[in-house]
Amino acid sequence: MGQDAQNLEKLARAELADLVACRTPLLIGVRHHSPALAAAIPELLADFNPDVILIELPMEFEPWLQWLGHSETKAPVALASVNKAGGGLSFYPFAEFSPEFAAVKWAVAHSVPIRPCDLPSGVRVDLAREPHEHSDQPTISAALETHFHSPDFESLWDRAVEVHAADADAEALRRSALYIGWALRQDAEGVVPEVDLIREAHMRKVLAECPGKRVAMVIGSFHAPAIAKPPDSSPDLSAAAHEMVTSFIPYSFELLDSRSNYPAGIRDPMWQQRVLEAHRAKAKLDDTVADVIVQICREIRRVGHIAGVPDADAASRMAMDLAALRDLPGPGRQEVVEAIQSALARGEIGGRGRILANAMDTVMVGRERGKIPAAAPKSGLSAHVQNLFSELGLPGPSTRSEAPTTLRLEPMRNTRDRDRHIALKRLASCAIPYAKEGQVQGLGNAEAVSTSWEIQWQPGTDAMLELAGIWGVTLEQATRGAIQRRESQLKLDESLTPSERLRVLTECADCGLVDMVQERLDALETEFVNEADLTALLGLMRFFERIHGGHFPALNSDSTLVLPPRAPFLAAALRAIEGLIGSENASDAADLMEIVLLVRAQREEETLGLGRLFYTLKTFRTEASPLIQGAATLALRVCDELEPERFVEETGAWIDAGVDQSARQTMSGRIKGLLVAGSGMFESDASDLRGISTRIHTIEDEAFLERLPALREGFDVLTYGARDQLLESLQDAFPKALDPRGARGFEFEENAAFIALLKTADHRAFTRAQEIFEAPRQAEFTDVQTPEETLGATSNSLDPLTRWKLILGRQKDRQQNAGSVARALDQLYGQGQGEGSGRGIGQGGGQEDAYPSMREWTEDIEALFGTKVREEVMARAIELGHATVAFELENAPVEPSIELLEGLLSLKGSLSESQIAHLRPLIRSVVQALVKKLANRIMPALTGISTPRPTRRKGGPIDFKRTIGANLDRARRDEDGVARIVPDKIYFKTRAKRSLDWHISIVVDVSGSMEPSVIYSALMASILQGLPSVSLSFIAFNTQVIDLSHLVDDPLSLLLEVEVGGGTHIAKALKYARERVKVPNRTILALVTDFEEGWSADGMVREARVLAESGVHLLGLAALDDSGKPRYNNALASLMVAAGMPVAALTPMELAEWVGDVMRGKK
């Protein structure tokens, strides 16, 4: 023992002897949770046989002590108090290993009076606890920590008290606990907080109320010296107490763990419970330690990791050895934790380390829940909510009704409505079935200032209130607990994605939890900004706008929230939009424009440069997918980076370029992007569509009809109501172009007969003029034609207004040809969607006939638009889910394409097995044609992969070098001196397997955004698996992983087996692939995904790093198609690159070249 410890022993001996010997009262100094003392309490009390027991608990809880000690009470439970006026929450959880709980149980069982003795919590509300000032001078507790090799007080208590319980009697444990409390008290001499001095004075006052009785006091060991040796003066105890509401509620080990952010907890409650059970059985902890370690190994195995008998044995022996090295009678919690981490984590902080942490949480924290007696008075959250509802005038349990009540609130204008709104939001956050919020539409694009709710007290409301009461005794506290618990669970499940972080942040703001909002705002600049995709970043920007605009009713206008600077998030958004280059999703076009407007608006405030933005937009304008090209073009125009005339010229050229199927698809996509990005812009002012409208007005009918389905497809992105507004805007912008009668022409009804009459009058006037002036006849006129004959007689018989009506699907033209065209297109596109789609085409009492069959429709499409356009329209119909169109393709010649195959495969979910079987020959022919075409393209890049071996067997090209060398003895020169060989041994080249074959693993994301890449992956797999000395795995995944390697030689069966859709769990798929790697440096793993991980990025990055470090040749494919233009999460892809997985978007040819280079050793 060191000199400091010896001096401590001499100094302590006398005072400690008096403290331990004190019997007026018997002092049992405890820590709030202590298995050793909880096991010793019954023996100590039985030996002393007290007349009354005092415990350290606020006076308000005295009525609950009999219920706390009730035989039906099952720990963990908690007592709580809250100021009736709000605030001042106090929380006292109890477990079986809590000494106070053991004392209450003993007292109730033996009919011994038991009272609280601590200061009322109503008084403590106004007493602030000053922070303890730490001295630089040597302290007794520091000497003890050095002696016991303890880094902190918790460890010191374990080493000095807990680990000795197995071989020490109850009195020795009491003495050790008092010793620790005395040491802490000596260190705090002169700096004890005032609130503690007042509490101790109150304890002495309650003790004085028990004269002549044998009193046992169960109090904190820190306070025991102040009871045994009172100070010379006592503080004033005359402070008035607030009226408090108390509760007795069930609790759980999850909340009792000190890492749950709930007060008065202890680490690893289930471990503490197991230790208590061992102490009660008077057994050593060896068996408990072994059992806990075995359970942890079982949990590790349950999730697919290795942890067997040797691992458990190593951890158990290490815990015992650590205890022996530290001169302890047995291992404590610290020794067990250190042993488990050392023996089972295997040096991995992530990966296995996380799995181990989850297993330890399950086994050592536990999931035990308490229970209070059925006869106990109602209290806690249920009572609080009923009182709150009474104050707010909300229906409670006494006003049950058969139907819900509709409640409309204006929380931004009315204080009572604001309080109601907050209460309903908090109930929803606690998953208590009472209120359902409805949708309220604001004016224009503005956010609604009112909210609508359907409220009803249901049988499930009572049940969920009792269950949610575990999180707290007030609605605010329960809401905090529920949100924190969900957030913790998301972390444990590695599901706390940026989107989930934003959802939690918004939920905290909706519930008025200002401090929780601030904590999460402060954490945004770390993991969130590094992992967030564009959607999450835009959501955060909208959240900031709502905060600035005061649109969170639950947040007071005087709240002191400090928002982080926007620049880092805008910079992250600029990086994120680079991943939109290949997007075909209309929402991405809208997001792109929103980011552009945000960056422009923040130019001065945030000093964020625009150079990168403009560079990206200019790149998109020429190299992105058609949809993003259209959006980028408009964005450049809005930013004044594209001159108005240049914009008009460029958009008009889109129409000019639509001369074939591919160009028309591009035109349609560009128009979609333009309209989505312009959201409402063109409906109010169509002048910027001058380039497009001019081409539509002037091109020949034949060229217009060729482009019409693609134009209808492009403008179909607008709602029906928006198309109606756009047509009116076009009429205002180009009145003369759209009607030869001028702007006033729109006042007249469109009448084909009237137009024919004008033409007839014109003919007669011209004839009469010729007769009068005897002018030469310029043309031969036939008889007057009917209106139907007139339409189509000239090259531009479809006037501009009719053309726009056909494009926008606004209404059918009464002219025959135009009506047929409109009818044919309406069969495919219908009325559109959104505002106004419930009226117009095909509605009500219209006179148009429906198509009797799909065959008639396809024949009309061919007659109206031509064969090529027919194929485009039919392919689009299949994409939109018109299954019957596919059956019309069976006997018709079709051009195989990825788009057609994608459409056919999309029908799987809507067709029966017999229908799929009927279509299988068609799909097989398309697949075979595509495989053959693709193989012809990529096989040159894969030649020469395997080593040639000479052989006498015929079957390959002649090996001239070997053949000539073997036949040199048969060389002869002919008459002209030329050397010739007549061989008798001819050698051929063949493919020979290397000593180690290559394995290619294609891991394919089959979530909804990846269908084209899924098809290309299946086709590539069928080609690569035919290579010599190559084996191949095909692993499909969304949130589940399916190994389809047995189907790679039949791409049709493989594609029919794949179900495209669902979420994305990349880490799970990589783990599955990693576990099947046999020879890492001879394995190629191609991950085909958009990197939109649905779980935390940590797991995905961790798996990639492990694969890279093992030597596997990795490649992340953000897209695998002929365009090589991906739509992917740029932030997460960057993390994967940093982990060792290169990321690219490749065509099949480029992938084949990369695979060939890897196998040849060039990469």
mmCIF file of C-alpha atoms in Angstrom, residues 604-759:
data_model
loop_
_atom_site.group_PDB
_atom_site.id
_atom_site.type_symbol
_atom_site.label_atom_id
_atom_site.label_comp_id
_atom_site.label_asym_id
_atom_site.label_seq_id
_atom_site.Cartn_x
_atom_site.Cartn_y
_atom_site.Cartn_z
ATOM 1 C CA GLU A 604 -24.647 37.700 -50.805
ATOM 2 C CA GLU A 605 -25.612 36.278 -47.401
ATOM 3 C CA GLU A 606 -23.570 33.086 -47.582
ATOM 4 C CA THR A 607 -20.828 34.171 -50.036
ATOM 5 C CA LEU A 608 -21.127 30.841 -51.829
ATOM 6 C CA GLY A 609 -19.616 31.058 -55.300
ATOM 7 C CA LEU A 610 -21.721 30.223 -58.344
ATOM 8 C CA GLY A 611 -18.915 29.001 -60.592
ATOM 9 C CA ARG A 612 -19.387 25.340 -59.746
ATOM 10 C CA LEU A 613 -23.157 25.617 -60.174
ATOM 11 C CA PHE A 614 -22.900 27.175 -63.633
ATOM 12 C CA TYR A 615 -20.258 24.676 -64.712
ATOM 13 C CA THR A 616 -22.490 21.794 -63.635
ATOM 14 C CA LEU A 617 -25.540 23.257 -65.380
ATOM 15 C CA LYS A 618 -23.623 23.800 -68.610
ATOM 16 C CA THR A 619 -22.372 20.229 -68.448
ATOM 17 C CA PHE A 620 -25.898 18.982 -67.863
ATOM 18 C CA ARG A 621 -27.193 21.013 -70.791
ATOM 19 C CA THR A 622 -25.222 18.907 -73.248
ATOM 20 C CA GLU A 623 -24.311 15.651 -71.510
ATOM 21 C CA ALA A 624 -27.112 14.774 -69.074
ATOM 22 C CA SER A 625 -30.254 12.735 -69.616
ATOM 23 C CA PRO A 626 -32.894 14.525 -71.706
ATOM 24 C CA LEU A 627 -34.973 15.331 -68.616
ATOM 25 C CA ILE A 628 -32.052 16.994 -66.836
ATOM 26 C CA GLN A 629 -30.954 18.714 -70.070
ATOM 27 C CA GLY A 630 -34.331 20.440 -70.206
ATOM 28 C CA ALA A 631 -34.194 21.458 -66.547
ATOM 29 C CA ALA A 632 -30.594 22.698 -66.820
ATOM 30 C CA THR A 633 -31.406 24.741 -69.916
ATOM 31 C CA LEU A 634 -34.189 26.562 -68.081
ATOM 32 C CA ALA A 635 -31.989 26.997 -64.992
ATOM 33 C CA LEU A 636 -29.315 28.697 -67.083
ATOM 34 C CA ARG A 637 -31.970 30.940 -68.580
ATOM 35 C CA VAL A 638 -33.271 31.871 -65.106
ATOM 36 C CA CYS A 639 -29.697 32.631 -63.992
ATOM 37 C CA ASP A 640 -29.173 34.869 -67.072
ATOM 38 C CA GLU A 641 -26.406 32.540 -68.224
ATOM 39 C CA LEU A 642 -28.346 31.854 -71.441
ATOM 40 C CA GLU A 643 -29.532 34.726 -73.604
ATOM 41 C CA PRO A 644 -33.292 34.825 -74.287
ATOM 42 C CA GLU A 645 -32.867 34.475 -78.049
ATOM 43 C CA ARG A 646 -30.406 31.634 -77.593
ATOM 44 C CA PHE A 647 -32.891 29.923 -75.272
ATOM 45 C CA VAL A 648 -35.680 30.281 -77.843
ATOM 46 C CA GLU A 649 -33.447 28.996 -80.627
ATOM 47 C CA GLU A 650 -32.244 26.027 -78.595
ATOM 48 C CA THR A 651 -35.667 24.899 -77.392
ATOM 49 C CA GLY A 652 -37.032 25.226 -80.914
ATOM 50 C CA ALA A 653 -34.212 23.032 -82.187
ATOM 51 C CA TRP A 654 -35.467 20.245 -79.905
ATOM 52 C CA ILE A 655 -38.563 19.990 -82.134
ATOM 53 C CA ASP A 656 -36.499 20.126 -85.325
ATOM 54 C CA ALA A 657 -34.287 17.272 -84.143
ATOM 55 C CA GLY A 658 -37.158 14.820 -83.571
ATOM 56 C CA VAL A 659 -36.675 12.923 -86.837
ATOM 57 C CA ASP A 660 -36.423 9.374 -85.461
ATOM 58 C CA GLN A 661 -37.488 7.355 -82.436
ATOM 59 C CA SER A 662 -34.428 8.092 -80.324
ATOM 60 C CA ALA A 663 -34.511 11.806 -81.124
ATOM 61 C CA ARG A 664 -38.220 11.998 -80.325
ATOM 62 C CA GLN A 665 -37.651 10.343 -76.939
ATOM 63 C CA THR A 666 -34.935 12.908 -76.276
ATOM 64 C CA MET A 667 -37.272 15.722 -77.303
ATOM 65 C CA SER A 668 -40.001 14.424 -74.990
ATOM 66 C CA GLY A 669 -37.604 14.151 -72.042
ATOM 67 C CA ARG A 670 -36.226 17.668 -72.566
ATOM 68 C CA ILE A 671 -39.722 19.132 -72.633
ATOM 69 C CA LYS A 672 -40.603 17.244 -69.446
ATOM 70 C CA GLY A 673 -37.550 18.635 -67.673
ATOM 71 C CA LEU A 674 -38.294 22.142 -68.916
ATOM 72 C CA LEU A 675 -41.899 22.075 -67.715
ATOM 73 C CA VAL A 676 -41.201 20.427 -64.338
ATOM 74 C CA ALA A 677 -38.348 22.826 -63.575
ATOM 75 C CA GLY A 678 -40.529 25.738 -64.663
ATOM 76 C CA SER A 679 -43.329 24.641 -62.271
ATOM 77 C CA GLY A 680 -46.074 27.210 -62.901
ATOM 78 C CA MET A 681 -43.837 29.584 -64.875
ATOM 79 C CA PHE A 682 -45.237 28.850 -68.329
ATOM 80 C CA GLU A 683 -48.861 28.541 -67.219
ATOM 81 C CA SER A 684 -48.795 32.243 -66.336
ATOM 82 C CA ASP A 685 -46.517 33.459 -69.154
ATOM 83 C CA ALA A 686 -45.861 31.232 -72.164
ATOM 84 C CA SER A 687 -43.692 33.725 -74.042
ATOM 85 C CA ASP A 688 -40.537 31.718 -73.242
ATOM 86 C CA LEU A 689 -42.056 28.803 -75.180
ATOM 87 C CA ARG A 690 -41.776 30.835 -78.379
ATOM 88 C CA GLY A 691 -39.152 28.526 -79.860
ATOM 89 C CA ILE A 692 -41.253 25.398 -79.306
ATOM 90 C CA SER A 693 -44.540 27.022 -80.301
ATOM 91 C CA THR A 694 -43.108 28.443 -83.554
ATOM 92 C CA ARG A 695 -41.985 24.979 -84.681
ATOM 93 C CA ILE A 696 -45.316 23.442 -83.690
ATOM 94 C CA HIS A 697 -47.186 26.106 -85.679
ATOM 95 C CA THR A 698 -45.103 25.827 -88.846
ATOM 96 C CA ILE A 699 -43.981 22.229 -89.401
ATOM 97 C CA GLU A 700 -45.835 20.105 -91.930
ATOM 98 C CA ASP A 701 -48.710 17.929 -90.764
ATOM 99 C CA GLU A 702 -46.792 14.746 -91.424
ATOM 100 C CA ALA A 703 -43.815 15.903 -89.356
ATOM 101 C CA PHE A 704 -46.155 17.147 -86.631
ATOM 102 C CA LEU A 705 -48.020 13.842 -86.427
ATOM 103 C CA GLU A 706 -44.732 11.951 -86.187
ATOM 104 C CA ARG A 707 -43.782 14.072 -83.191
ATOM 105 C CA LEU A 708 -47.259 14.304 -81.640
ATOM 106 C CA PRO A 709 -47.106 11.202 -79.359
ATOM 107 C CA ALA A 710 -43.717 12.337 -78.019
ATOM 108 C CA LEU A 711 -45.013 15.884 -77.550
ATOM 109 C CA ARG A 712 -48.097 14.591 -75.744
ATOM 110 C CA GLU A 713 -45.806 12.487 -73.557
ATOM 111 C CA GLY A 714 -43.654 15.517 -72.730
ATOM 112 C CA PHE A 715 -46.530 17.840 -71.848
ATOM 113 C CA ASP A 716 -48.381 15.078 -69.982
ATOM 114 C CA VAL A 717 -46.130 15.838 -67.021
ATOM 115 C CA LEU A 718 -48.416 18.809 -66.341
ATOM 116 C CA THR A 719 -51.659 18.300 -64.486
ATOM 117 C CA TYR A 720 -54.841 18.607 -66.496
ATOM 118 C CA GLY A 721 -55.596 21.935 -64.851
ATOM 119 C CA ALA A 722 -52.079 23.222 -65.599
ATOM 120 C CA ARG A 723 -52.439 22.227 -69.262
ATOM 121 C CA ASP A 724 -55.698 24.118 -69.409
ATOM 122 C CA GLN A 725 -53.953 27.203 -67.992
ATOM 123 C CA LEU A 726 -51.045 26.743 -70.381
ATOM 124 C CA LEU A 727 -53.355 26.760 -73.382
ATOM 125 C CA GLU A 728 -54.923 30.007 -72.212
ATOM 126 C CA SER A 729 -51.449 31.459 -71.666
ATOM 127 C CA LEU A 730 -50.415 30.403 -75.184
ATOM 128 C CA GLN A 731 -53.502 32.082 -76.620
ATOM 129 C CA ASP A 732 -52.574 35.291 -74.816
ATOM 130 C CA ALA A 733 -48.927 35.109 -75.883
ATOM 131 C CA PHE A 734 -49.474 34.149 -79.551
ATOM 132 C CA PRO A 735 -53.045 35.178 -80.487
ATOM 133 C CA LYS A 736 -52.420 35.704 -84.197
ATOM 134 C CA ALA A 737 -50.376 32.554 -84.578
ATOM 135 C CA LEU A 738 -53.042 30.444 -82.967
ATOM 136 C CA ASP A 739 -56.007 31.940 -84.855
ATOM 137 C CA PRO A 740 -55.863 33.618 -88.306
ATOM 138 C CA ARG A 741 -58.855 35.755 -87.279
ATOM 139 C CA GLY A 742 -56.725 37.542 -84.679
ATOM 140 C CA ALA A 743 -57.097 37.823 -80.940
ATOM 141 C CA ARG A 744 -60.860 38.433 -81.219
ATOM 142 C CA GLY A 745 -61.200 35.081 -82.902
ATOM 143 C CA PHE A 746 -61.131 33.445 -79.491
ATOM 144 C CA GLU A 747 -64.452 35.029 -78.759
ATOM 145 C CA PHE A 748 -66.126 32.825 -81.367
ATOM 146 C CA GLU A 749 -66.924 29.169 -81.063
ATOM 147 C CA GLU A 750 -64.580 26.844 -82.941
ATOM 148 C CA ASN A 751 -66.792 25.708 -85.877
ATOM 149 C CA ALA A 752 -65.555 23.579 -88.753
ATOM 150 C CA ALA A 753 -68.699 24.264 -90.804
ATOM 151 C CA PHE A 754 -68.162 27.999 -90.447
ATOM 152 C CA ILE A 755 -64.583 27.682 -91.674
ATOM 153 C CA ALA A 756 -65.771 25.679 -94.729
ATOM 154 C CA LEU A 757 -68.365 28.364 -95.483
ATOM 155 C CA LEU A 758 -65.654 31.036 -95.463
ATOM 156 C CA LYS A 759 -63.563 28.960 -97.843
#
